[in-house]
Coordinates of C-alpha atoms and ligand atoms in Angstrom, one line a residue:
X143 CA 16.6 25.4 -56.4
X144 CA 14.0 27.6 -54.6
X145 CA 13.8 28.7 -50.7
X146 CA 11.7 27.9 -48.7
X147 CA 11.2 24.7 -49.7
X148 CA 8.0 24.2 -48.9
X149 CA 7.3 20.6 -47.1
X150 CA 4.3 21.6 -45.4
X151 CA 1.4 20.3 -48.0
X152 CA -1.0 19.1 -45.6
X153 CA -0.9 22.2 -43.4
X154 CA -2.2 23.7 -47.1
X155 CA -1.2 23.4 -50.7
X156 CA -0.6 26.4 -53.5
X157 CA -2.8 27.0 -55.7
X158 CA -1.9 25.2 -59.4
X159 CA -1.7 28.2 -62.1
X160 CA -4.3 26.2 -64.4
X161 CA -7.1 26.6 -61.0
X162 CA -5.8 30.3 -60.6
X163 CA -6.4 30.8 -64.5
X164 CA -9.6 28.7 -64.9
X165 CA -10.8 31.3 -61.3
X166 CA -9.6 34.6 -63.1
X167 CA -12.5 35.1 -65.2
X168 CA -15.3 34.6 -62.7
X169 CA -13.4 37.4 -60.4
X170 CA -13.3 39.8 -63.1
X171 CA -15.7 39.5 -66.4
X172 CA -17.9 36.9 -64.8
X173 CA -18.7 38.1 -61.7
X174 CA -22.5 37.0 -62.1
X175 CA -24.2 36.6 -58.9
X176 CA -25.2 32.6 -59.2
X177 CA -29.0 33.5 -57.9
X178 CA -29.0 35.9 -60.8
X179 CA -31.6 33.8 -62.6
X180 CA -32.7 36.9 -65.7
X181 CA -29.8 38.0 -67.4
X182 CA -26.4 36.8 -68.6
X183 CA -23.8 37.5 -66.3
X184 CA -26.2 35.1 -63.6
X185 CA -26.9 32.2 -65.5
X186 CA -22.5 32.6 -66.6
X187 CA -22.3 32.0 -63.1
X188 CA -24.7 29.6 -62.3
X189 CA -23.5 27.2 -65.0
X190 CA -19.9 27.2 -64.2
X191 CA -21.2 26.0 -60.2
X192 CA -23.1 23.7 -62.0
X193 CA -20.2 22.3 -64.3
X194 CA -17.9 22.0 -61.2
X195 CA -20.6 20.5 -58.8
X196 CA -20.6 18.1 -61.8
X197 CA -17.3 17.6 -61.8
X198 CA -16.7 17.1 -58.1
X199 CA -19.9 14.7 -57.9
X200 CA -18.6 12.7 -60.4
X201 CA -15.5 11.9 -59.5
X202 CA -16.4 10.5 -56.5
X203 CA -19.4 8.6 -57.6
X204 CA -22.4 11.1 -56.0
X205 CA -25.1 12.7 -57.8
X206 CA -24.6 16.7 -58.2
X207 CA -27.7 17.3 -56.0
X208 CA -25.7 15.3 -52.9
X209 CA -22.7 18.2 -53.0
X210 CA -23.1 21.6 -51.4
X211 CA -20.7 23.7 -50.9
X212 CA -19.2 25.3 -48.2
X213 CA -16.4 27.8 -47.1
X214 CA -14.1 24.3 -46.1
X215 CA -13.9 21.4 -44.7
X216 CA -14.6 22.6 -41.4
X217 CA -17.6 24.5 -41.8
X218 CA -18.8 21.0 -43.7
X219 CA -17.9 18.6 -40.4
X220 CA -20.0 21.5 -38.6
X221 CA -22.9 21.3 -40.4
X222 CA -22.5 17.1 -40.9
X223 CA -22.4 17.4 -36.5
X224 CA -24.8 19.9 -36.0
X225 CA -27.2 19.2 -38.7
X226 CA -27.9 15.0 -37.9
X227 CA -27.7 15.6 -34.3
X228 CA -30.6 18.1 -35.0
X229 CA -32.7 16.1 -37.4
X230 CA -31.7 13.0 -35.6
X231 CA -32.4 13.8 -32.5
X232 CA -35.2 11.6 -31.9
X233 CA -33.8 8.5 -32.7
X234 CA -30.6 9.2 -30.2
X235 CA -28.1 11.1 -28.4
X236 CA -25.0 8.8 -29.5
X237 CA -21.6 10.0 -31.2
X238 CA -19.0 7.5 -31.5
X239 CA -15.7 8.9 -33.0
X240 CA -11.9 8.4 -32.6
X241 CA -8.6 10.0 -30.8
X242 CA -7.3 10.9 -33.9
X243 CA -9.4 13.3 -35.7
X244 CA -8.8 16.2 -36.7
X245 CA -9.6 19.6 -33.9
X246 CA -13.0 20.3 -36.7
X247 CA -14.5 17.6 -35.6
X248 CA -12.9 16.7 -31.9
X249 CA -14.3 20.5 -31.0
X250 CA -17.6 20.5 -32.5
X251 CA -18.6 16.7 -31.1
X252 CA -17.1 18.6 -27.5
X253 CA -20.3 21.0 -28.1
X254 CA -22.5 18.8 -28.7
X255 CA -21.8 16.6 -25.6
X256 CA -22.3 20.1 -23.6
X257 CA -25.8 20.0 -25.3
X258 CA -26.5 16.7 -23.8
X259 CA -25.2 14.6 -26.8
X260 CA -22.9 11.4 -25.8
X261 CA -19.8 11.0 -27.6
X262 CA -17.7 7.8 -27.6
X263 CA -13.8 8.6 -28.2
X264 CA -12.2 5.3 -29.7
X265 CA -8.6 4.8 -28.9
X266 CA -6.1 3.6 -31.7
X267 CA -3.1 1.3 -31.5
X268 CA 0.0 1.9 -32.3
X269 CA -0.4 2.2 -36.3
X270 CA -3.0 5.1 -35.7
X271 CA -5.7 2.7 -36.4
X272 CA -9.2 2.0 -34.4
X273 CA -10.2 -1.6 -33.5
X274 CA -13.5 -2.6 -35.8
X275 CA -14.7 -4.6 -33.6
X276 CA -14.7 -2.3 -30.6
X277 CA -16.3 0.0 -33.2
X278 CA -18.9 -2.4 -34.1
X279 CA -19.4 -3.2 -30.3
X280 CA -20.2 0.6 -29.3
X281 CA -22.9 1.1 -31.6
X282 CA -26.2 1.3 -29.4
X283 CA -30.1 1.6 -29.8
X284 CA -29.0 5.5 -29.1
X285 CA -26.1 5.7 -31.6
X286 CA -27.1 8.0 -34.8
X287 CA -23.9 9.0 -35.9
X288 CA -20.4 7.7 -37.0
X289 CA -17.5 10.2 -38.0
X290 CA -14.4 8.8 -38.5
X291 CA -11.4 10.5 -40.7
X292 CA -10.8 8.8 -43.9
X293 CA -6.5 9.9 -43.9
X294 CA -4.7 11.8 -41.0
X295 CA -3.9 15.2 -41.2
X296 CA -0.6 14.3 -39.3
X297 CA 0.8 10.4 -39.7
X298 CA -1.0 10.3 -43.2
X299 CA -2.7 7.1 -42.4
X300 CA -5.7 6.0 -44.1
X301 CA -8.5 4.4 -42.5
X302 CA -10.1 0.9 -43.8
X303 CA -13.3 3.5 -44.4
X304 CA -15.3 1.1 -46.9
X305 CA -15.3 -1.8 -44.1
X306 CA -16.2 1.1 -41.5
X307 CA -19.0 2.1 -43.6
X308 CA -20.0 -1.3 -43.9
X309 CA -20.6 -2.3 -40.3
X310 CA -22.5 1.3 -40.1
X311 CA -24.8 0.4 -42.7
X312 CA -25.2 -2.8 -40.8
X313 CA -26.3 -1.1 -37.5
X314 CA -28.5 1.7 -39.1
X315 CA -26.0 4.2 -38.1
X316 CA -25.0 7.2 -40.3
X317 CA -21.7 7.3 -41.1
X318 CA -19.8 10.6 -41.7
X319 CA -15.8 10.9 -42.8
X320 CA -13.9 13.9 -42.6
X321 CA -11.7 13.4 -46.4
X322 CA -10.0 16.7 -46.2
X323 CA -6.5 15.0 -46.5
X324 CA -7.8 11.7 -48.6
X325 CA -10.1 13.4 -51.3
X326 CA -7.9 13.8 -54.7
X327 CA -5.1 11.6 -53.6
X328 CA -6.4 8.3 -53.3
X329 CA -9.4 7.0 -54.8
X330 CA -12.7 8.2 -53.4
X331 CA -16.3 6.2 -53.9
X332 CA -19.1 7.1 -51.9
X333 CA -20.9 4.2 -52.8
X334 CA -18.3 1.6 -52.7
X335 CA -17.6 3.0 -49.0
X336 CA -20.9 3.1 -47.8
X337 CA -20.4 6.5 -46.7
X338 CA -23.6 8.5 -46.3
X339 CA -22.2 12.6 -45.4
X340 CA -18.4 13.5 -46.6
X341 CA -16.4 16.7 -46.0
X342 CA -13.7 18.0 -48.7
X343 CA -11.2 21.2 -48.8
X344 CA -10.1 22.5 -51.7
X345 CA -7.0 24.4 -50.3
X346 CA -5.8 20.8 -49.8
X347 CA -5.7 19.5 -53.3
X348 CA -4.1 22.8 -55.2
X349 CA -7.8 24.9 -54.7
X350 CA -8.2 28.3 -52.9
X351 CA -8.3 28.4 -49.3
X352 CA -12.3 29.3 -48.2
X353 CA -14.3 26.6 -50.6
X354 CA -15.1 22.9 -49.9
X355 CA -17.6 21.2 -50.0
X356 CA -20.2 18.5 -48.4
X357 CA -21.4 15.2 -49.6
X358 CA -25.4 14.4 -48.9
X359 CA -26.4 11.0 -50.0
X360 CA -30.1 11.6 -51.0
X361 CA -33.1 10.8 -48.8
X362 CA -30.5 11.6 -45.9
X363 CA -32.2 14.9 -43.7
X364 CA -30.0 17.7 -42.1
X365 CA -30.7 21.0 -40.3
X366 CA -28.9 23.9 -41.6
X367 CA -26.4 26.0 -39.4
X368 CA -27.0 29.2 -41.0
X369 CA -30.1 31.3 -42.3
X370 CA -30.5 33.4 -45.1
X371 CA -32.1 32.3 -48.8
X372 CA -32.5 29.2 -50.1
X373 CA -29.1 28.3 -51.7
X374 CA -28.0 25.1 -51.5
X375 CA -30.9 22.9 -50.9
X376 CA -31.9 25.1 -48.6
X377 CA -28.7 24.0 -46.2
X378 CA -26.5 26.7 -46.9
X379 CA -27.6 30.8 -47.4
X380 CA -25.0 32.8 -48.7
X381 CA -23.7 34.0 -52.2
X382 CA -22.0 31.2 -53.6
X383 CA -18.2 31.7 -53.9
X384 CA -18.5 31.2 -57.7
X385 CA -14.5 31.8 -58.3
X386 CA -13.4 29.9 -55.2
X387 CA -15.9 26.6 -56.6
X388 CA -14.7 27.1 -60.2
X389 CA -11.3 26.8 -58.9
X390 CA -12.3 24.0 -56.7
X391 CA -14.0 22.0 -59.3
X392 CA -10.3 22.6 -61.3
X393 CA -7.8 21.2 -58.6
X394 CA -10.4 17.9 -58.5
X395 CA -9.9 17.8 -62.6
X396 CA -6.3 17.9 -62.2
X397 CA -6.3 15.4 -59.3
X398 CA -8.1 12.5 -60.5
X399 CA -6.8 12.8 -64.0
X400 CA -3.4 12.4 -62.5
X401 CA -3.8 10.6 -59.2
X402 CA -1.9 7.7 -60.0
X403 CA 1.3 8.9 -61.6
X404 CA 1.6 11.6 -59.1
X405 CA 1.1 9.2 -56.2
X406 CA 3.5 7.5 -57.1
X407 CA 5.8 9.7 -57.9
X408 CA 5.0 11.5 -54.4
X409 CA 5.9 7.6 -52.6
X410 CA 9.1 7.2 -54.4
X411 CA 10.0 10.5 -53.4
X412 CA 8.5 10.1 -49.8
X413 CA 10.5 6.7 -49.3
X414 CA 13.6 8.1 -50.3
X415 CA 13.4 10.7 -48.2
X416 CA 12.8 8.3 -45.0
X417 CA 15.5 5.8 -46.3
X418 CA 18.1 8.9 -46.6
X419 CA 17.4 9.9 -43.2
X420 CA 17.1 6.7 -41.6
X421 CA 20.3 5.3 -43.0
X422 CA 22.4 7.9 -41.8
X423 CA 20.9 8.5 -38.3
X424 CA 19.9 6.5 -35.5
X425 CA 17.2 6.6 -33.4
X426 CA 14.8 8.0 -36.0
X427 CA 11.2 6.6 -35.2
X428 CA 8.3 6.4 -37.9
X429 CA 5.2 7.4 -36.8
X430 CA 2.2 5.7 -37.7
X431 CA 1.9 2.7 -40.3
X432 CA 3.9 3.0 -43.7
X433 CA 1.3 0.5 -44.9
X434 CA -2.0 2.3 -45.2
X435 CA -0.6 5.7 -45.5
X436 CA -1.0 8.7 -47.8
X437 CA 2.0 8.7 -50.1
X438 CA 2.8 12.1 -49.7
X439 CA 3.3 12.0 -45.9
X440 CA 6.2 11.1 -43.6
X441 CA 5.8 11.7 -39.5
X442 CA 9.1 11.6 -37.9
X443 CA 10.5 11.2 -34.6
X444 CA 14.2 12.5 -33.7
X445 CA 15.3 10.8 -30.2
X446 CA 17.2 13.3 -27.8
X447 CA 16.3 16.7 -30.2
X448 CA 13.7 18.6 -29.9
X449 CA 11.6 19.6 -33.1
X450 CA 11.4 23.3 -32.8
X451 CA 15.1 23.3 -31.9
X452 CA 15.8 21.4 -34.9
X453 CA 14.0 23.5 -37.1
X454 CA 15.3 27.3 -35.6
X455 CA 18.3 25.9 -37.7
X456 CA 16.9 24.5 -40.8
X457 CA 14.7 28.0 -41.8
X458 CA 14.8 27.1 -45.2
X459 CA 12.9 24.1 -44.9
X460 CA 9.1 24.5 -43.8
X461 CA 7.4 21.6 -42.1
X462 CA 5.3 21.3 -39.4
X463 CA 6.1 19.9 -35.9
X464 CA 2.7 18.5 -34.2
X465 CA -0.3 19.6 -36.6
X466 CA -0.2 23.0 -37.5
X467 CA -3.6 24.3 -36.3
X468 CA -2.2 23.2 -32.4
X469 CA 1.1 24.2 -32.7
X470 CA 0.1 27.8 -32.0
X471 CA 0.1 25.9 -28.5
X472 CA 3.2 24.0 -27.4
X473 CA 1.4 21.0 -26.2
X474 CA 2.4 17.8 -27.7
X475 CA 0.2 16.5 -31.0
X476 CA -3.0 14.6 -29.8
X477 CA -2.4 12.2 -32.5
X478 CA 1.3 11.1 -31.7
X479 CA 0.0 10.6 -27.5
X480 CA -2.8 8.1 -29.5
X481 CA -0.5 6.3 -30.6
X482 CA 1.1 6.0 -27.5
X483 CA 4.1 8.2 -28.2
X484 CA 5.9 9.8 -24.9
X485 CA 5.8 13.7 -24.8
X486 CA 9.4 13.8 -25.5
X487 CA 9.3 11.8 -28.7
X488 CA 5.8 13.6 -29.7
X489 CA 8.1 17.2 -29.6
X490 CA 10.6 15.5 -31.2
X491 CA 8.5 14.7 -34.1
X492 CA 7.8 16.2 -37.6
X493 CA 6.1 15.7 -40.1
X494 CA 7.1 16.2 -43.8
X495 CA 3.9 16.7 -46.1
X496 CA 5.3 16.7 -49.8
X497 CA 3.4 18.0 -53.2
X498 CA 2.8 18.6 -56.4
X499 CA 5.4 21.4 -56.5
X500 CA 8.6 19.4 -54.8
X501 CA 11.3 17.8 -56.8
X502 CA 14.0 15.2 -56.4
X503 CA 16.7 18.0 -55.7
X504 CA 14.6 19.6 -53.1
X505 CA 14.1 16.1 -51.0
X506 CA 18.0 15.4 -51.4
X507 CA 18.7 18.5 -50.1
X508 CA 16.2 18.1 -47.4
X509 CA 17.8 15.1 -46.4
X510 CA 21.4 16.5 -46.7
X511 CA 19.8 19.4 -44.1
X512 CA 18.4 17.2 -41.3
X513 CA 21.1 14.5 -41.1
X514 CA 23.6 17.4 -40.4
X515 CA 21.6 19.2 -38.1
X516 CA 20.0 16.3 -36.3
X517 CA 23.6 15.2 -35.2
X518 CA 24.6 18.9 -34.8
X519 CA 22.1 19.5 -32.0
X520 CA 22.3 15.7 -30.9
X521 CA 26.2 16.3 -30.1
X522 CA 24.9 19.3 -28.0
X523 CA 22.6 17.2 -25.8
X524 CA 23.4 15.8 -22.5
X525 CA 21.1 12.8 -22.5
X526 CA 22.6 11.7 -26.2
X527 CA 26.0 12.2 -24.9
X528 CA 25.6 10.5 -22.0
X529 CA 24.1 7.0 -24.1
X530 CA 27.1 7.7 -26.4
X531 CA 29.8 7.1 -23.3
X532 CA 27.5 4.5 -22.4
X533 CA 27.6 2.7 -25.9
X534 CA 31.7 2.9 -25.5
X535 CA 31.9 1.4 -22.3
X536 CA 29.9 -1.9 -23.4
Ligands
PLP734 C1 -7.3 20.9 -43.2 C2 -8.2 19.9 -42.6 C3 -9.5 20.2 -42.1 C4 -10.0 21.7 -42.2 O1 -10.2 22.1 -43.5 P1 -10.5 23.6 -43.8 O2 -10.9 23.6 -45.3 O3 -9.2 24.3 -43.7 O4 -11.5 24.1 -42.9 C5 -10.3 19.3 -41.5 N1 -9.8 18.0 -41.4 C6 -8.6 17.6 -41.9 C7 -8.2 16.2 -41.8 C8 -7.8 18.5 -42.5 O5 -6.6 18.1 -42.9

């Protein structure tokens, strides 16, 4: 066995050796600028963007002229915001999303309400999930925009997105989901969803950090962010990334064509990790539902310990504790106070993100690690000791 093991897939993922070779030649030998559009090493290039546009549109039931692509996920949930507010403007001023998104699209809906822009935050209950009725009931004449995550960057659950998309198309609203965490694991249908704008990362699914991409359904009209030629339909300037959408167009390949056996080799793998844990300590809370939940993620809270204090002594094991782009802060996860979590059970939480890369012998040792450590720094804790003399007395 390895160390690090690395438990951390939904912070970001490594990239599979058949992306990095199927990338190699368009950083060396095919460096063709895509535009190039009268000699060789251009139209190289431009075919192998076209190929993986293909690929990507394919698999998730678009046309290739709905996908553009972009340097992630979040510069797509940036241009989805931006871009209908713009065009869209006339028709309203109305954003309704939910407590539990991810900070791309939390920080750029907190812009556009400083431009004017009214945005609805829709609490969730205890599962991590928002009430579709209450959804349903804060659409308005002024609401032009949906944008609601399909699976949680940090309790892994998925949203019931095709009946979300369904009371959108209802109330002529546009619906946009944020499927950084979803796309390549579970299946992904823009049509069967009703979803009308999508936002994907490759670095999530095996890709290279720096590429994702957007989905467009046709007829829809955005405003670009950025200026600067007329790549992209016009919504995005810039020489494409050929290597980094090559390599992008791979790890979707590999995904789908594997999506089931791996996801449920992931689960079984997942479950036995909770079930080792959980039998052996108490006070162990799950957070968010296991129904409805990416298989590869577990979201754990430790009673009486506190996360980074459990994992100062379990170095050899990288997780994340809260979501790793606010853990820079120490301010407990958003998502864990949704779902109604105290802060001292939200510090106490972490969450285990496993991939393509982890084995059996990895996860047993894993739970070997935090059983022993968990009661190592539960024994040092006043408040746990305290319940323990308790317990005897009763
Ligand atoms: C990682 C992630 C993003 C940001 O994606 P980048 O490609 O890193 O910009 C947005 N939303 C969710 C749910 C994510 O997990």
């Amino acid at each position: 066995m390895k160390f690090p093991i690395y438990l951390d897939n939904h912070a970001t993922t490594p990239v599979d050796p058949e992306v990095f070779e199927a990338m190699k030649p368009y950083l060396m030998e095919k460096f063709g600028n895509a535009s190039s559009r009268i000699h060789s090493f251009g139209w190289e290039a431009e075919s192998a963007v076209v190929k993986a546009r293909k690929t990507i549109a394919e698999f998730i039931n678009a046309k290739s002229k709905e996908i553009i692509f972009t340097s992630g996920a979040t510069e797509s949930i940036n241009l989805a915001h931006f871009g209908l507010c713009e065009s869209l403007s006339k028709k309203g001023n109305h954003v309704i999303t939910s407590v539990m998104e991810h900070n791309a699209v939390l920080d750029s809906l907190k812009v556009l309400e400083g431009k004017g822009f009214e945005i609805t935050l829709l609490p969730v209950d205890k599962n991590g999930f928002i009430d579709l009725t209450q959804l349903e009931n804060s659409i308005t004449e002024k609401t032009l925009l949906v944008s609601i995550m399909t699976a949680n960057n940090e309790i892994g659950i998925i949203n019931n997105v095709k009946e979300i998309g369904a009371i959108c198309r209802k109330k002529g609203v546009i619906f946009h989901t944020d499927a950084a965490q979803a796309f390549g694991k579970i299946p992904f249908d823009v049509e069967d969803f009703n979803i009308d704008i999508a936002s994907f990362s490759a670095h999530k699914i095996y890709g290279p950090k720096g590429v994702g991409a957007l989905y467009i359904k046709s007829g829809l009209k955005i405003t670009p962010l950025l200026y600067g030629g007329g790549h992209e339909n016009n919504l995005r300037p810039g020489t494409l990334n050929v290597a980094g959408i090559v390599g992008f167009g791979k790890s979707v390949e590999i995904c789908y064509n594997n999506m089931e056996k791996e996801a449920s080799r992931l689960k079984r793998l997942r479950d036995k990790l909770y079930s080792g844990i959980n039998s052996q300590l108490e006070d162990v809370y799950l957070n968010g539902s296991l129904e409805d939940r990416l298989p590869n993620n577990l979201n754990l809270s430790f009673k009486y310990v506190k996360a980074e204090n459990l994992m100062s002594s379990a170095r050899e094991i990288a997780v994340a504790t809260g979501s790793a782009c606010t853990s820079a802060s120490l301010k407990p996860s958003h998502v864990l106070k949704a779902i109604g979590l105290p802060d001292d059970l939200a510090r106490s939480s972490i969450r285990f993100g496993l991939g393509r890369f982890n084995t059996e012998e990895e996860i047993d040792y894993t739970i070997e690690k935090i059983v022993r450590i968990v009661k190592q720094k539960r024994a040092e804790s006043p408040e746990f000791q305290l319940r323990e003399n308790f317990k005897e007395k009763i």
